[in-house]
Tab-separated table of C-alpha atoms and ligand atoms in Angstrom:
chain	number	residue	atom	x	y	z
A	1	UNK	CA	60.908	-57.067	11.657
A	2	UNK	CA	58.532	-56.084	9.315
A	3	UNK	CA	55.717	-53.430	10.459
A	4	UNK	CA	52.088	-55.245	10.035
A	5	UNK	CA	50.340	-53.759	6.967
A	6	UNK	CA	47.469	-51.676	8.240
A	7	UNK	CA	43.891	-53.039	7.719
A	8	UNK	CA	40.337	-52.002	8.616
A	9	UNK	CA	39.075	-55.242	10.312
A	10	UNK	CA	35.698	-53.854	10.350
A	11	UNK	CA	34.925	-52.522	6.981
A	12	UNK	CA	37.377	-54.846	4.612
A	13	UNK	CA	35.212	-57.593	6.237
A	14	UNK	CA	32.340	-56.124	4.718
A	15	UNK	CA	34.239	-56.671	1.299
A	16	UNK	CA	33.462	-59.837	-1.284
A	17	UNK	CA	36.537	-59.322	-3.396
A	18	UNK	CA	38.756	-56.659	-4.204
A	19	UNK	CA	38.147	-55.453	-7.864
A	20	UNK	CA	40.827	-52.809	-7.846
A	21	UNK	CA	43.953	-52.623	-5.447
A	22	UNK	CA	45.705	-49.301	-4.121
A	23	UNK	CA	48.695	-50.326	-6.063
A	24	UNK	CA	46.395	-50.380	-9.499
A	25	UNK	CA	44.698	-47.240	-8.570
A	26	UNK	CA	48.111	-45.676	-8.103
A	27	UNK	CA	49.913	-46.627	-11.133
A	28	UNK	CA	46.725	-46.101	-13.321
A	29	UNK	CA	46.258	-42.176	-12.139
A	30	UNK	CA	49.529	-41.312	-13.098
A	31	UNK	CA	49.096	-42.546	-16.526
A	32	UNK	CA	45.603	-40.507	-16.360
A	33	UNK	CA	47.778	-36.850	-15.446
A	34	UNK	CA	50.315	-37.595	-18.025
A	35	UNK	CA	47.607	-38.303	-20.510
A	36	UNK	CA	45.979	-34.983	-18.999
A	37	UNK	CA	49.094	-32.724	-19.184
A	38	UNK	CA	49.864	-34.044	-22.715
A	39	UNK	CA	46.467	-33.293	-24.014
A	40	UNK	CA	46.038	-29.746	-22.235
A	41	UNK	CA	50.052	-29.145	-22.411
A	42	UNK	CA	50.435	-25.272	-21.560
A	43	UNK	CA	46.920	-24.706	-20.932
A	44	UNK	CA	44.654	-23.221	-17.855
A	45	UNK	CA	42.265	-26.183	-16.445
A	46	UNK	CA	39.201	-25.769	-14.093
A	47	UNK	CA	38.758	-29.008	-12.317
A	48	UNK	CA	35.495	-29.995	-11.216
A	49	UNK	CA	35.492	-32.600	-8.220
A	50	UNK	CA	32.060	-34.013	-7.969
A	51	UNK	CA	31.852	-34.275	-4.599
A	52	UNK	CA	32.214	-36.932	-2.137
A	53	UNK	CA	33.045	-39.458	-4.362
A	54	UNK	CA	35.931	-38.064	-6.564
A	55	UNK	CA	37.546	-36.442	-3.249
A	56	UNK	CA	40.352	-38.964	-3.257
A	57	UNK	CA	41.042	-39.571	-7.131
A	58	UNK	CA	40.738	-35.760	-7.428
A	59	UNK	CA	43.181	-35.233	-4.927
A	60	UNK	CA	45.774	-38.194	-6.150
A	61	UNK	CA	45.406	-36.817	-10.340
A	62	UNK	CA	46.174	-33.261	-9.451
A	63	UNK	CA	49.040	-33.479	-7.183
A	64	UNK	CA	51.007	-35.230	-10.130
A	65	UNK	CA	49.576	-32.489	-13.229
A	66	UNK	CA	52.140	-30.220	-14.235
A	67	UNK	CA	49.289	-27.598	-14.886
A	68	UNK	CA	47.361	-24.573	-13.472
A	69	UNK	CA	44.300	-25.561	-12.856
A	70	UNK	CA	41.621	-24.130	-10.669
A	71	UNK	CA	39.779	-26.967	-8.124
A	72	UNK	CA	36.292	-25.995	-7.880
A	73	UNK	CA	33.655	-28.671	-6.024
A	74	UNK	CA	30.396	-29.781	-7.077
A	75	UNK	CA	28.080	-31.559	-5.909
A	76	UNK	CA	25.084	-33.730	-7.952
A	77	UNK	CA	23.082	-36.228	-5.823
A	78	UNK	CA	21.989	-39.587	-7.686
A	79	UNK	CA	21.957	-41.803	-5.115
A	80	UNK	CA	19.849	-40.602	-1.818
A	81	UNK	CA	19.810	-43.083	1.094
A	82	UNK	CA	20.336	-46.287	0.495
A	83	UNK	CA	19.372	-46.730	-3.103
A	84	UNK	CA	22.384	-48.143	-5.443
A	85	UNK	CA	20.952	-47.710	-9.153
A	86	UNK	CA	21.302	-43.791	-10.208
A	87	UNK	CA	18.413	-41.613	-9.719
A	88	UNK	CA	17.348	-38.656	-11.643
A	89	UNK	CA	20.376	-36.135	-10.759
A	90	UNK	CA	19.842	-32.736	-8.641
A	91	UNK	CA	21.894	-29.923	-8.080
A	92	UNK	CA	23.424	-29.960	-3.965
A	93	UNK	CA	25.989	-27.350	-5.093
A	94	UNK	CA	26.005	-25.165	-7.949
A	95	UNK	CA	28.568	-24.966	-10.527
A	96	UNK	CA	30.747	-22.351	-10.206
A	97	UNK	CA	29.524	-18.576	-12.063
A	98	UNK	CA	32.974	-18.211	-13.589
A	99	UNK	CA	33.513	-20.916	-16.146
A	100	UNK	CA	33.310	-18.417	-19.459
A	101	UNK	CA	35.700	-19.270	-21.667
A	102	UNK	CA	37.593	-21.686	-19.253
A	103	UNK	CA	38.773	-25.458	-20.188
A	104	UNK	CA	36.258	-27.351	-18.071
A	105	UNK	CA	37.677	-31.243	-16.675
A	106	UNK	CA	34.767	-32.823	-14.903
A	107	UNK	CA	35.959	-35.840	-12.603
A	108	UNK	CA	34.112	-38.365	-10.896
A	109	UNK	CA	34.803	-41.113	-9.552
A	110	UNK	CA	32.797	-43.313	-11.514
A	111	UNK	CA	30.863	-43.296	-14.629
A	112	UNK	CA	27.700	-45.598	-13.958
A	113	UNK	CA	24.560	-44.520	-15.819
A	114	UNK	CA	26.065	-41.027	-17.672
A	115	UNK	CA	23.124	-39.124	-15.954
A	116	UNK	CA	25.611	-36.873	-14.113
A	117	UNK	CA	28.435	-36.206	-16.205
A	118	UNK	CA	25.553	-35.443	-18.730
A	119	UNK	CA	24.023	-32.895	-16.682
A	120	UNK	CA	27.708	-31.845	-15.275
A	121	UNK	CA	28.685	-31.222	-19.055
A	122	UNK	CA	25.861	-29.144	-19.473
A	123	UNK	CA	25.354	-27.217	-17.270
A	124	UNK	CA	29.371	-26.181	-17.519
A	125	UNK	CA	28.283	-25.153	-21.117
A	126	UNK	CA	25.589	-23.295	-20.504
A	127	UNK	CA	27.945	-21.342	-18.328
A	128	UNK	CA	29.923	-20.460	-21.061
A	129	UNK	CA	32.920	-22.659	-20.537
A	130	UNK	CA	34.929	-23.295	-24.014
A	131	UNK	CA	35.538	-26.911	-23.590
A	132	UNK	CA	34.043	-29.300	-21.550
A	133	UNK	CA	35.991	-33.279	-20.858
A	134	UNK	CA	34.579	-35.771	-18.727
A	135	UNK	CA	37.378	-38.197	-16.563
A	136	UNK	CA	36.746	-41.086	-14.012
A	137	UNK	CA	38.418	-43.507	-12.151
A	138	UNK	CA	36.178	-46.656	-12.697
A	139	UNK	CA	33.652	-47.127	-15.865
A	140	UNK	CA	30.928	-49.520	-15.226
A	141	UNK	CA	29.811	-52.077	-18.284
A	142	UNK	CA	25.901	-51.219	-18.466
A	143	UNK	CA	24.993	-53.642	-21.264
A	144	UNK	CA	21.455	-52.218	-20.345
A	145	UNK	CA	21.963	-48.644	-21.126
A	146	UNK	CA	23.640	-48.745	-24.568
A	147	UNK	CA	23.379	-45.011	-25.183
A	148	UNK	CA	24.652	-43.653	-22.194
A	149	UNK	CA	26.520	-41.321	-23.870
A	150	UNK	CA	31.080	-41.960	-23.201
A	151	UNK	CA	33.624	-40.533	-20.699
A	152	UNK	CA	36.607	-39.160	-22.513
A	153	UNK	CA	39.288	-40.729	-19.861
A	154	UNK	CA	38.876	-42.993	-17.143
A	155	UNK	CA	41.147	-45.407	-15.109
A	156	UNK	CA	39.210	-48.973	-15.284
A	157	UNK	CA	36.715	-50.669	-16.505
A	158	UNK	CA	34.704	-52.986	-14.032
A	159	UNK	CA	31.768	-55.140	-14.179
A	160	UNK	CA	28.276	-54.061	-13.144
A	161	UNK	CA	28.150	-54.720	-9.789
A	162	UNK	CA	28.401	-52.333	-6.355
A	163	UNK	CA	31.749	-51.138	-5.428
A	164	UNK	CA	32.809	-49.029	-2.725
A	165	UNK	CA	36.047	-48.041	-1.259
A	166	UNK	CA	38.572	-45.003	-2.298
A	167	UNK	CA	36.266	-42.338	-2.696
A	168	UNK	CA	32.804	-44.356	-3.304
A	169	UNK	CA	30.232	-45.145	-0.978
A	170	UNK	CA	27.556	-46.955	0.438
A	171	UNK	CA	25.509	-45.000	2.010
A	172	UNK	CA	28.364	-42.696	3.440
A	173	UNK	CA	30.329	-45.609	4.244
A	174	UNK	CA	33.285	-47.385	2.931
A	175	UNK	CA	34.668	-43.751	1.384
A	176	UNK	CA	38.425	-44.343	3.367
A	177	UNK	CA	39.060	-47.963	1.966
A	178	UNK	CA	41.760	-47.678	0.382
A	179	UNK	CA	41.206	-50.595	-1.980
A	180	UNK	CA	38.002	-50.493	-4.306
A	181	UNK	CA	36.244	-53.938	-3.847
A	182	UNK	CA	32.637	-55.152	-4.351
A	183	UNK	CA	30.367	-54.957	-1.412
A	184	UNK	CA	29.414	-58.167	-0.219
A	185	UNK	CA	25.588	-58.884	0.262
A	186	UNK	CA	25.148	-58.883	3.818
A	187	UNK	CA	26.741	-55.352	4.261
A	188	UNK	CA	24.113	-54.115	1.841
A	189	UNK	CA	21.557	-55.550	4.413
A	190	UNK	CA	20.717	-58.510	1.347
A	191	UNK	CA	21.469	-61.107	4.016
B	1	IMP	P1	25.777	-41.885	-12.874
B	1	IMP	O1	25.162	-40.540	-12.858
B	1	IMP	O2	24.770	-42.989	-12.904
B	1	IMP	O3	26.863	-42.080	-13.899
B	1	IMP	O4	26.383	-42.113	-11.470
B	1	IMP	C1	27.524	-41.610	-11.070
B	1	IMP	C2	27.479	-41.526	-9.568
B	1	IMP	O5	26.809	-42.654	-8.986
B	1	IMP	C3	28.873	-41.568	-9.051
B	1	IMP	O6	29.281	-40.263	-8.757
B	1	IMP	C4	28.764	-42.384	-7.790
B	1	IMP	O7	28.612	-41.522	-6.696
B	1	IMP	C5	27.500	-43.174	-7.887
B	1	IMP	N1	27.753	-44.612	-8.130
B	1	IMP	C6	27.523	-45.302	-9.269
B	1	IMP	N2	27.883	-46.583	-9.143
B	1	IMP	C7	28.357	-46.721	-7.891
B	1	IMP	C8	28.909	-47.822	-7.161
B	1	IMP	O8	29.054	-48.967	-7.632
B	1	IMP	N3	29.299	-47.551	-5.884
B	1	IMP	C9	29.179	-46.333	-5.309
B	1	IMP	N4	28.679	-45.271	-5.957
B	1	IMP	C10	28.271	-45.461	-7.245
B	2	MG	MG1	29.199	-39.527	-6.722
């Protein structure tokens, strides 16, 4: 007999479609760390996990890179409450003092409006770090913000609409999916 496949009743329920399935998400992070250990082969890497969203694809990319790297969290709010277009960015945890000289890899689980990895990439310059890449799992197509600046790896591209599920939220929710899929409108209280 085969065992039933686990679900969520409650919270895939709350899901219009799934955009991008745990299989995907798998397959397409292992191509990220070999992509990862080829460019930095041999080299020292501080990771920063912008926290809560990048939790799980943070956690799934460094278990399979065959390099010493440092895991350091930060934290940028952009989206207090319940809003779900980026706000200006602010600082919930600072960025770590030691970063001089240090091979900075930024990762996030998505790259939306730029605003954060922006200020991210910074900010890690400014500390003195000597290079500074930006990875996430989804890219979102902005056709409105045509010079939001790039991300120099990510996993997929995806449309512009609200997704939640490994990692990404709405407001808090939705973070333990283990699918990513687009939020259907009554969850987001649209009716
Ligand atoms: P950016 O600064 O606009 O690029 O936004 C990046 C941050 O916005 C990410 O770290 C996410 O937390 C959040 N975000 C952007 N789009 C979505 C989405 O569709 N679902 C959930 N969070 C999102
Ligand atoms: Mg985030």
């Amino acid at each position: 007999m085969t065992p039933p496949k686990p679900s969520m009743p409650d919270e895939l329920g709350d899901l219009e479609k799934i955009l991008v399935s745990r299989e995907q998400i798998a397959r397409r992070v292992g191509e990220m760390a070999g992509e990862l250990a080829e460019s930095y082969c041999g080299e020292e890497l501080t990771i920063l996990v912008v926290l809560t969203g990048a939790l799980m694809v943070a956690a799934d990319l460094v278990r399979k890179l065959p390099l010493k790297v440092l895991i350091e969290p930060v934290s940028v709010s952009s989206y207090p409450g319940l809003a779900t277009r980026s706000e200006e960015p602010k600082f919930r945890l600072p960025l770590p003092e030691d970063l001089a000289g240090r091979n900075v890899l930024i990762v996030d689980d998505i790259f939306d409006s730029g605003q954060t990895m922006a200020i991210l990439t910074e900010a890690a310059y400014v500390k003195g770090a000597r290079s500074v890449r930006t990875c996430a799992l989804l890219k979102k197509d902005r056709p409105d913000l045509p010079d939001r600046g790039g991300v120099d790896l990510y996993g997929f591209d995806i449309p512009d609409e609200f997704v939640v599920g490994y990692g990404l939220d709405f407001d808090g929710h939705y973070r333990n999916l283990p699918d990513i899929g687009v939020l259907a409108r009554h969850a987001r209280g649209g009716g």
